Amino acid sequence: MSSSEDRTAARHLRGWLAYAFASEVFAVVGLSVFLPICLEQFARDNGYLLPDKTERCTSAIGITMADDVRCVVKIGWGWMDTASFSLYVYSAAVAIQALTVISMGGIADHPPHRKPVLLTFAYLGAISAILFFALPSSSPLWPLVGILACGSNVGFGVSVVAMNSYLPNLARETKEVRAALAELRIQQEAELADSDIDLSSPPKVTAEQTYHAAVARSTSQISAFGIALGYLAGVVLLILTIIPVSKLHSSTFSLRLAIGVSGIWWAIVSVPAGIWLPNSTSLTLVEGAEVRIQDAKQWSWTGEIKAAWVRLARMLRWSEIKRLRNSFWYLGAWFLLSDGFATITSTAVLFGKTSLHMAPSQLILVGAITPISGIIGSLAWPILQRRLGWTELRMVKILVALVSLIPLYGCLGFLPVFKNGAGNGGIPFGGLTTPGEMYGLAVFFGLIYGPFQGYSRSLFSFLIPPGEESRWYGLYSITDKSSSFVGPLIVGLISDVTGNIRNAFFFLAAMMWISLPLLGQVNVLQGKEDAKQYIMDGGHDGLGGYTEVRGQEDDV
């Protein structure tokens, strides 16, 4: 690689990491910690205590109430638990996000529009978060907090889809992959020069294996480093928010302040990302795949949105599923896993607030511990993987099995030995019955969640038809950490029907277990070959994406 190409690749990588640094702050501070608490507190500030519904719920978050006292809020003509309100809003927000991601995925695949899509939705999300400053819970318009939550969630989700679409190209621009590709081409040219050489001879096989291994390592390393960097930024801001939350006595305004500040960070740090990311990214062609480029004169926003839904319908046809069965097996498992991981996060925060009566400062500490552990896990697990020679798929299976222990531990809280406590002949802790246990589980969850995100994203990149990254990452993002709407909806219903959010732990454990047989059906090597063959065969009736060719980029 020339020095010019080195500088170009470094600039692209800086831009990608800059946006990870910007957006993950909102994911850690807003989505994971403060949004669930803030939505519940908005409802609590306007709610009433059961069973009479005449006494207003307290606005002091840290107040300790009896376990059988519930706070409900009237929305429209019905009443719901304040914790369920938070979950329902979150579920609605990510459902809207899913529809938007599908519509915009094809536009993000069009090279000149990829970066504009990323920045447009980045600032939609950031501005929505900043507007939390302007909406107090005492306002008669307080339900508009749901619209702001939707705007921030949609902005985050769509921009991350555009960000993820850069990942395969970033990996192929690294020196290691370039060197491996050059060696592979030398072997291929030698074989073409001598037709008597066996095409399956050891030198070529070794070169191909080296190239694929280099792509896998680079993709995993970039993905893991981006997550670790974003987590680091989130932890810094999360720790800083402890000061205003404590000084303002955990008021609703302090929660709005934290979300607004995360939006400001998101907006400011997105500026260098917009400068360093290319206007149209270059994508190295993948071993012989045919390039399909739509005539730019025929391209339009409305036409691409309509085509996106047509493509989705065709992608989900049984004939398409059979052609890319490994990709769809993985998406089926990912639907459950991403939903489960994201719902564990939101459920744990609400469980700590409503059942363990933890103060916001305590929940902030829990929220800070998780990404710190995530950074450690994102860096430590790849080292263990290299030493043991495990594949990305095996790593995902191990991490899923480990995380299922968390909801199972919460289910133990129904046992009398843990439920009754030390004063009634039981054990003073265990089964997630004390606030102290939340800190230990936060460490354990973070060590798993950080590397899980990196391995999952890296693994999926091998199963995507080349040139259709945004569209397939769109499907991926529909059920990503900010795009999981089924889990929160079901947990909200469980909480409303049973009056005890702890019952949701059974549902969360089941989601983890059901995903393992689906992962067992995935053959990554075959899936990668199927994805390349899919493009060579013309994809789905010519409605495929765009493959960018080196030398046709318009860098800024």
Short mmCIF file of C-alpha atoms in Angstrom, two decimals, residues 76-478:
data_model
loop_
_atom_site.label_atom_id
_atom_site.label_comp_id
_atom_site.label_asym_id
_atom_site.label_seq_id
_atom_site.Cartn_x
_atom_site.Cartn_y
_atom_site.Cartn_z
CA GLY A 76 -55.57 8.23 27.09
CA TRP A 77 -58.42 6.14 28.49
CA GLY A 78 -56.35 3.49 30.24
CA TRP A 79 -54.05 3.06 33.22
CA MET A 80 -50.63 1.45 33.14
CA ASP A 81 -47.73 0.81 35.47
CA THR A 82 -45.13 3.60 35.31
CA ALA A 83 -42.39 1.05 34.55
CA SER A 84 -44.54 -0.36 31.75
CA PHE A 85 -44.97 3.15 30.31
CA SER A 86 -41.20 3.38 29.92
CA LEU A 87 -41.06 -0.02 28.23
CA TYR A 88 -44.01 0.71 25.92
CA VAL A 89 -42.50 4.01 24.76
CA TYR A 90 -39.19 2.29 24.15
CA SER A 91 -40.91 -0.48 22.21
CA ALA A 92 -42.85 2.00 20.06
CA ALA A 93 -39.71 4.05 19.44
CA VAL A 94 -37.69 1.14 18.14
CA ALA A 95 -40.62 -0.16 16.07
CA ILE A 96 -40.69 3.21 14.28
CA GLN A 97 -36.93 3.01 13.99
CA ALA A 98 -37.21 -0.40 12.34
CA LEU A 99 -39.53 0.97 9.65
CA THR A 100 -37.18 3.89 9.04
CA VAL A 101 -34.12 1.66 8.84
CA ILE A 102 -35.77 -0.49 6.19
CA SER A 103 -36.74 2.57 4.15
CA MET A 104 -33.31 4.21 4.36
CA GLY A 105 -31.09 1.15 3.97
CA GLY A 106 -31.02 1.30 0.17
CA ILE A 107 -30.30 5.03 0.20
CA ALA A 108 -27.34 4.42 2.49
CA ASP A 109 -26.10 1.84 -0.04
CA HIS A 110 -25.92 4.59 -2.69
CA PRO A 111 -22.33 5.91 -2.29
CA PRO A 112 -22.99 9.66 -2.62
CA HIS A 113 -25.76 9.49 0.00
CA ARG A 114 -24.18 7.23 2.64
CA LYS A 115 -22.50 9.99 4.63
CA PRO A 116 -25.43 12.45 4.29
CA VAL A 117 -27.77 9.76 5.65
CA LEU A 118 -25.43 9.14 8.58
CA LEU A 119 -25.09 12.83 9.46
CA THR A 120 -28.77 13.70 8.92
CA PHE A 121 -29.99 11.06 11.31
CA ALA A 122 -27.13 11.68 13.72
CA TYR A 123 -28.33 15.26 14.16
CA LEU A 124 -31.98 14.22 14.27
CA GLY A 125 -31.11 12.02 17.23
CA ALA A 126 -28.82 14.55 18.87
CA ILE A 127 -31.34 17.41 18.62
CA SER A 128 -34.13 15.18 19.98
CA ALA A 129 -31.94 14.39 22.99
CA ILE A 130 -31.06 18.06 23.49
CA LEU A 131 -34.78 19.01 23.47
CA PHE A 132 -35.23 17.11 26.75
CA PHE A 133 -33.97 20.36 28.29
CA ALA A 134 -37.17 22.11 27.14
CA LEU A 135 -39.82 19.65 28.38
CA PRO A 136 -40.46 19.50 32.16
CA SER A 137 -42.55 16.70 33.65
CA SER A 138 -44.94 19.30 35.11
CA SER A 139 -45.96 20.45 31.63
CA PRO A 140 -49.40 19.35 30.36
CA LEU A 141 -47.51 18.34 27.22
CA TRP A 142 -45.30 15.89 29.12
CA PRO A 143 -46.40 12.88 26.96
CA LEU A 144 -44.37 14.48 24.15
CA VAL A 145 -41.38 12.94 25.90
CA GLY A 146 -42.31 9.82 23.96
CA ILE A 147 -41.86 11.64 20.65
CA LEU A 148 -38.42 12.88 21.72
CA ALA A 149 -37.49 9.34 22.72
CA CYS A 150 -38.60 8.14 19.28
CA GLY A 151 -36.59 10.83 17.50
CA SER A 152 -33.40 10.08 19.40
CA ASN A 153 -33.83 6.34 18.96
CA VAL A 154 -34.53 6.55 15.22
CA GLY A 155 -31.60 8.92 14.70
CA PHE A 156 -29.23 6.62 16.52
CA GLY A 157 -30.40 3.45 14.80
CA VAL A 158 -30.33 4.69 11.20
CA SER A 159 -26.98 6.46 11.60
CA VAL A 160 -25.44 3.29 13.04
CA VAL A 161 -26.69 1.33 10.02
CA ALA A 162 -24.84 3.76 7.77
CA MET A 163 -21.78 3.55 10.02
CA ASN A 164 -21.75 -0.25 9.96
CA SER A 165 -21.87 -0.29 6.16
CA TYR A 166 -18.33 1.14 6.15
CA LEU A 167 -16.95 -1.76 8.21
CA PRO A 168 -16.18 -4.33 5.45
CA ASN A 169 -14.29 -1.74 3.41
CA LEU A 170 -12.34 -0.49 6.43
CA ALA A 171 -11.14 -4.03 7.09
CA ARG A 172 -9.99 -4.49 3.48
CA GLU A 173 -8.05 -1.21 3.61
CA THR A 174 -5.78 -2.39 6.43
CA LYS A 175 -2.16 -3.22 5.65
CA GLU A 176 -2.53 -6.81 6.78
CA VAL A 177 -5.44 -7.52 4.44
CA ARG A 178 -3.80 -5.66 1.55
CA ALA A 179 -0.67 -7.76 1.92
CA ALA A 180 -2.68 -10.98 2.09
CA LEU A 181 -4.69 -9.99 -0.99
CA ALA A 182 -1.52 -9.19 -2.93
CA GLU A 183 -0.11 -12.61 -2.08
CA LEU A 184 -3.36 -14.29 -3.16
CA ARG A 185 -3.31 -12.48 -6.51
CA ILE A 186 0.30 -13.52 -7.11
CA GLN A 187 -0.72 -17.13 -6.59
CA GLN A 188 -3.73 -16.73 -8.90
CA GLU A 189 -1.63 -15.14 -11.66
CA ALA A 190 0.92 -17.94 -11.38
CA GLU A 191 -1.85 -20.51 -11.78
CA LEU A 192 -3.21 -18.74 -14.85
CA ALA A 193 0.27 -18.67 -16.37
CA ASP A 194 0.65 -22.42 -15.92
CA SER A 195 -2.57 -24.25 -16.72
CA ASP A 196 -1.08 -27.53 -15.52
CA ILE A 197 -1.07 -26.37 -11.90
CA ASP A 198 -3.82 -27.88 -9.82
CA LEU A 199 -6.19 -25.10 -8.78
CA SER A 200 -6.60 -26.71 -5.37
CA SER A 201 -2.86 -26.90 -4.78
CA PRO A 202 -1.60 -26.10 -1.27
CA PRO A 203 -0.03 -22.66 -2.07
CA LYS A 204 -3.33 -21.20 -3.30
CA VAL A 205 -5.34 -22.77 -0.52
CA THR A 206 -2.89 -21.34 2.00
CA ALA A 207 -3.08 -17.88 0.40
CA GLU A 208 -6.88 -17.94 0.42
CA GLN A 209 -6.95 -19.05 4.04
CA THR A 210 -4.48 -16.33 4.97
CA TYR A 211 -6.58 -13.69 3.23
CA HIS A 212 -9.86 -14.78 4.83
CA ALA A 213 -8.21 -14.98 8.25
CA ALA A 214 -6.75 -11.48 7.79
CA VAL A 215 -10.16 -10.04 6.87
CA ALA A 216 -11.74 -11.75 9.87
CA ARG A 217 -9.09 -10.44 12.26
CA SER A 218 -9.21 -6.90 10.90
CA THR A 219 -13.00 -6.76 10.99
CA SER A 220 -13.11 -8.06 14.55
CA GLN A 221 -10.35 -5.72 15.71
CA ILE A 222 -11.89 -2.60 14.18
CA SER A 223 -15.34 -3.49 15.47
CA ALA A 224 -14.06 -4.28 18.97
CA PHE A 225 -11.91 -1.14 19.11
CA GLY A 226 -14.82 1.04 18.02
CA ILE A 227 -17.05 -0.41 20.72
CA ALA A 228 -14.33 -0.06 23.36
CA LEU A 229 -13.69 3.56 22.35
CA GLY A 230 -17.40 4.37 22.44
CA TYR A 231 -17.79 2.69 25.81
CA LEU A 232 -14.87 4.71 27.16
CA ALA A 233 -16.49 7.97 26.08
CA GLY A 234 -19.82 6.86 27.55
CA VAL A 235 -18.24 5.98 30.89
CA VAL A 236 -16.52 9.37 31.10
CA LEU A 237 -19.77 11.28 30.57
CA LEU A 238 -21.73 8.87 32.75
CA ILE A 239 -19.37 9.47 35.67
CA LEU A 240 -19.57 13.23 35.11
CA THR A 241 -23.37 13.13 35.29
CA ILE A 242 -23.17 11.85 38.87
CA ILE A 243 -22.30 15.42 39.92
CA PRO A 244 -25.47 17.21 38.69
CA VAL A 245 -27.72 14.28 39.61
CA SER A 246 -26.38 14.33 43.19
CA LYS A 247 -26.37 18.12 43.46
CA LEU A 248 -29.95 18.33 42.19
CA HIS A 249 -31.10 15.55 44.55
CA SER A 250 -32.01 13.13 41.74
CA SER A 251 -34.70 15.44 40.40
CA THR A 252 -36.41 14.86 37.08
CA PHE A 253 -34.52 17.87 35.73
CA SER A 254 -31.21 16.19 36.53
CA LEU A 255 -32.25 13.21 34.41
CA ARG A 256 -33.27 15.50 31.54
CA LEU A 257 -29.95 17.30 31.91
CA ALA A 258 -27.98 14.07 31.54
CA ILE A 259 -29.84 13.10 28.35
CA GLY A 260 -29.46 16.61 26.92
CA VAL A 261 -25.72 16.67 27.59
CA SER A 262 -25.31 13.31 25.85
CA GLY A 263 -27.07 14.84 22.84
CA ILE A 264 -24.69 17.81 22.85
CA TRP A 265 -21.69 15.45 22.94
CA TRP A 266 -23.20 13.44 20.08
CA ALA A 267 -23.68 16.56 17.95
CA ILE A 268 -20.23 18.05 18.55
CA VAL A 269 -18.12 14.91 18.12
CA SER A 270 -20.00 13.99 14.93
CA VAL A 271 -18.34 16.97 13.21
CA PRO A 272 -14.91 15.32 12.74
CA ALA A 273 -16.65 12.14 11.61
CA GLY A 274 -18.33 14.15 8.86
CA ILE A 275 -14.97 15.57 7.82
CA TRP A 276 -12.97 12.33 7.76
CA LEU A 277 -15.48 9.85 6.35
CA PRO A 278 -15.45 9.69 2.51
CA ASN A 279 -18.34 11.02 0.49
CA SER A 280 -18.43 7.74 -1.41
CA THR A 281 -16.59 4.87 0.16
CA SER A 282 -14.30 2.61 -1.90
CA LEU A 283 -14.95 -1.10 -1.69
CA THR A 284 -12.42 -3.67 -2.78
CA LEU A 285 -14.05 -6.24 -5.01
CA VAL A 286 -14.62 -9.59 -3.37
CA GLU A 287 -13.03 -12.54 -5.17
CA GLY A 288 -14.74 -12.48 -8.54
CA ALA A 289 -18.14 -11.12 -7.54
CA GLU A 290 -19.86 -9.30 -10.39
CA VAL A 291 -20.44 -5.59 -9.83
CA ARG A 292 -23.93 -4.25 -10.28
CA ILE A 293 -24.15 -0.47 -10.46
CA GLN A 294 -27.47 1.27 -10.93
CA ASP A 295 -27.46 4.20 -13.34
CA ALA A 296 -27.19 7.34 -11.22
CA LYS A 297 -29.58 9.21 -13.54
CA GLN A 298 -32.33 6.74 -12.70
CA TRP A 299 -31.83 7.09 -8.96
CA SER A 300 -34.33 8.97 -6.76
CA TRP A 301 -35.14 9.11 -3.06
CA THR A 302 -38.78 8.10 -3.44
CA GLY A 303 -37.92 5.39 -5.92
CA GLU A 304 -35.26 3.98 -3.62
CA ILE A 305 -37.60 3.95 -0.62
CA LYS A 306 -40.23 2.06 -2.62
CA ALA A 307 -37.58 -0.29 -3.96
CA ALA A 308 -36.32 -0.89 -0.42
CA TRP A 309 -39.66 -2.38 0.62
CA VAL A 310 -39.85 -4.40 -2.60
CA ARG A 311 -36.36 -5.73 -1.89
CA LEU A 312 -37.31 -6.57 1.67
CA ALA A 313 -40.33 -8.54 0.50
CA ARG A 314 -38.16 -10.40 -1.98
CA MET A 315 -35.39 -10.93 0.57
CA LEU A 316 -37.89 -12.62 2.87
CA ARG A 317 -39.30 -14.93 0.22
CA TRP A 318 -38.70 -18.62 0.85
CA SER A 319 -36.64 -18.93 -2.34
CA GLU A 320 -34.29 -16.19 -1.10
CA ILE A 321 -34.04 -17.69 2.36
CA LYS A 322 -32.96 -21.00 0.82
CA ARG A 323 -30.26 -19.25 -1.23
CA LEU A 324 -28.86 -17.48 1.84
CA ARG A 325 -29.95 -19.91 4.52
CA ASN A 326 -26.92 -19.35 6.75
CA SER A 327 -27.44 -15.59 6.70
CA PHE A 328 -31.08 -16.05 7.70
CA TRP A 329 -30.30 -18.64 10.38
CA TYR A 330 -27.99 -16.08 11.90
CA LEU A 331 -30.56 -13.29 11.59
CA GLY A 332 -33.12 -15.49 13.34
CA ALA A 333 -30.74 -16.07 16.23
CA TRP A 334 -29.77 -12.38 16.24
CA PHE A 335 -33.43 -11.36 16.49
CA LEU A 336 -33.65 -13.20 19.81
CA LEU A 337 -30.17 -12.35 21.06
CA SER A 338 -30.09 -8.61 20.41
CA ASP A 339 -33.63 -8.30 21.74
CA GLY A 340 -32.69 -10.29 24.82
CA PHE A 341 -29.47 -8.38 25.55
CA ALA A 342 -31.13 -4.98 25.09
CA THR A 343 -34.15 -5.96 27.17
CA ILE A 344 -31.94 -7.28 29.97
CA THR A 345 -30.36 -3.82 30.13
CA SER A 346 -33.61 -1.84 30.25
CA THR A 347 -35.33 -4.35 32.54
CA ALA A 348 -32.43 -4.36 34.99
CA VAL A 349 -32.46 -0.56 35.26
CA LEU A 350 -36.22 -0.44 35.85
CA PHE A 351 -36.04 -3.43 38.20
CA GLY A 352 -33.38 -1.68 40.26
CA LYS A 353 -35.44 1.52 40.40
CA THR A 354 -38.90 0.09 41.09
CA SER A 355 -38.24 -3.20 42.93
CA LEU A 356 -34.91 -2.61 44.69
CA HIS A 357 -35.64 1.14 45.13
CA MET A 358 -32.15 2.17 44.04
CA ALA A 359 -31.42 5.89 43.76
CA PRO A 360 -30.33 7.35 40.39
CA SER A 361 -26.78 7.82 41.67
CA GLN A 362 -26.63 4.08 42.38
CA LEU A 363 -28.06 3.27 38.96
CA ILE A 364 -25.53 5.60 37.33
CA LEU A 365 -22.76 3.66 39.07
CA VAL A 366 -24.26 0.42 37.76
CA GLY A 367 -24.43 1.99 34.32
CA ALA A 368 -20.77 3.06 34.54
CA ILE A 369 -19.56 -0.35 35.71
CA THR A 370 -21.14 -2.13 32.74
CA PRO A 371 -19.28 -0.29 29.93
CA ILE A 372 -16.02 -0.30 31.91
CA SER A 373 -16.31 -4.07 32.11
CA GLY A 374 -17.32 -4.02 28.45
CA ILE A 375 -14.04 -2.33 27.52
CA ILE A 376 -12.08 -4.95 29.45
CA GLY A 377 -14.11 -7.76 27.90
CA SER A 378 -13.77 -6.35 24.36
CA LEU A 379 -9.99 -6.38 24.71
CA ALA A 380 -9.57 -9.58 26.76
CA TRP A 381 -11.84 -12.01 24.92
CA PRO A 382 -10.06 -11.62 21.53
CA ILE A 383 -6.76 -12.50 23.25
CA LEU A 384 -8.35 -15.63 24.70
CA GLN A 385 -9.86 -16.42 21.31
CA ARG A 386 -6.50 -16.23 19.53
CA ARG A 387 -4.78 -18.40 22.11
CA LEU A 388 -7.47 -21.08 21.99
CA GLY A 389 -8.07 -20.83 18.24
CA TRP A 390 -11.83 -20.42 18.60
CA THR A 391 -13.98 -19.06 15.78
CA GLU A 392 -16.23 -16.00 16.05
CA LEU A 393 -19.27 -18.29 15.96
CA ARG A 394 -18.02 -20.35 18.89
CA MET A 395 -17.29 -17.19 20.85
CA VAL A 396 -20.86 -15.97 20.31
CA LYS A 397 -22.27 -19.29 21.55
CA ILE A 398 -20.13 -19.20 24.70
CA LEU A 399 -21.09 -15.60 25.49
CA VAL A 400 -24.79 -16.37 25.02
CA ALA A 401 -24.61 -19.33 27.39
CA LEU A 402 -22.89 -17.16 29.99
CA VAL A 403 -25.34 -14.25 29.77
CA SER A 404 -28.33 -16.59 30.25
CA LEU A 405 -27.11 -17.06 33.82
CA ILE A 406 -28.13 -13.46 34.67
CA PRO A 407 -31.93 -13.81 34.27
CA LEU A 408 -31.71 -17.28 35.83
CA TYR A 409 -30.09 -15.69 38.87
CA GLY A 410 -32.94 -13.18 39.05
CA CYS A 411 -35.47 -16.03 38.96
CA LEU A 412 -33.92 -17.41 42.16
CA GLY A 413 -35.44 -14.40 43.94
CA PHE A 414 -38.79 -16.22 43.99
CA LEU A 415 -37.36 -18.92 46.28
CA PRO A 416 -38.36 -18.36 49.93
CA VAL A 417 -34.76 -18.75 51.11
CA PHE A 418 -33.87 -15.57 49.19
CA LYS A 419 -37.25 -13.82 49.14
CA ASN A 420 -37.82 -13.82 52.92
CA GLY A 421 -34.44 -12.31 53.84
CA ALA A 422 -32.32 -12.78 56.94
CA GLY A 423 -34.99 -11.47 59.30
CA ASN A 424 -37.39 -14.27 58.35
CA GLY A 425 -35.02 -17.21 58.42
CA GLY A 426 -33.69 -16.71 54.90
CA ILE A 427 -30.41 -15.57 53.38
CA PRO A 428 -29.67 -11.82 53.49
CA PHE A 429 -28.72 -11.73 49.82
CA GLY A 430 -29.05 -13.77 46.64
CA GLY A 431 -31.50 -14.05 43.78
CA LEU A 432 -31.08 -10.34 43.01
CA THR A 433 -32.91 -9.22 46.14
CA THR A 434 -30.44 -6.53 47.28
CA PRO A 435 -28.96 -3.47 45.53
CA GLY A 436 -25.42 -4.74 46.13
CA GLU A 437 -25.96 -7.69 43.82
CA MET A 438 -26.67 -5.32 40.94
CA TYR A 439 -23.04 -4.17 40.98
CA GLY A 440 -21.67 -7.70 40.66
CA LEU A 441 -24.07 -8.53 37.84
CA ALA A 442 -23.12 -5.27 36.10
CA VAL A 443 -19.48 -6.40 36.02
CA PHE A 444 -20.44 -9.85 34.72
CA PHE A 445 -22.84 -8.48 32.10
CA GLY A 446 -20.33 -5.91 30.85
CA LEU A 447 -17.58 -8.51 30.42
CA ILE A 448 -19.97 -10.40 28.12
CA TYR A 449 -21.92 -7.63 26.37
CA GLY A 450 -18.90 -5.69 25.07
CA PRO A 451 -17.26 -8.58 23.20
CA PHE A 452 -20.66 -9.96 22.18
CA GLN A 453 -21.39 -6.81 20.20
CA GLY A 454 -18.03 -6.94 18.45
CA TYR A 455 -18.16 -10.63 17.58
CA SER A 456 -21.78 -10.45 16.42
CA ARG A 457 -21.18 -7.54 14.07
CA SER A 458 -17.96 -9.09 12.76
CA LEU A 459 -19.58 -12.49 12.21
CA PHE A 460 -22.51 -11.01 10.30
CA SER A 461 -20.19 -9.10 7.95
CA PHE A 462 -19.03 -12.44 6.51
CA LEU A 463 -22.60 -13.44 5.61
CA ILE A 464 -23.59 -10.28 3.69
CA PRO A 465 -23.76 -10.23 -0.14
CA PRO A 466 -21.04 -7.77 -1.28
CA GLY A 467 -22.41 -4.35 -2.24
CA GLU A 468 -25.54 -4.70 -0.08
CA GLU A 469 -24.00 -3.84 3.29
CA SER A 470 -26.41 -1.08 4.32
CA ARG A 471 -29.50 -3.07 3.41
CA TRP A 472 -28.37 -6.16 5.30
CA TYR A 473 -27.05 -4.15 8.21
CA GLY A 474 -30.49 -2.55 8.17
CA LEU A 475 -32.06 -5.93 8.90
CA TYR A 476 -29.33 -6.48 11.46
CA SER A 477 -30.05 -3.14 13.12
CA ILE A 478 -33.80 -3.74 13.30
#
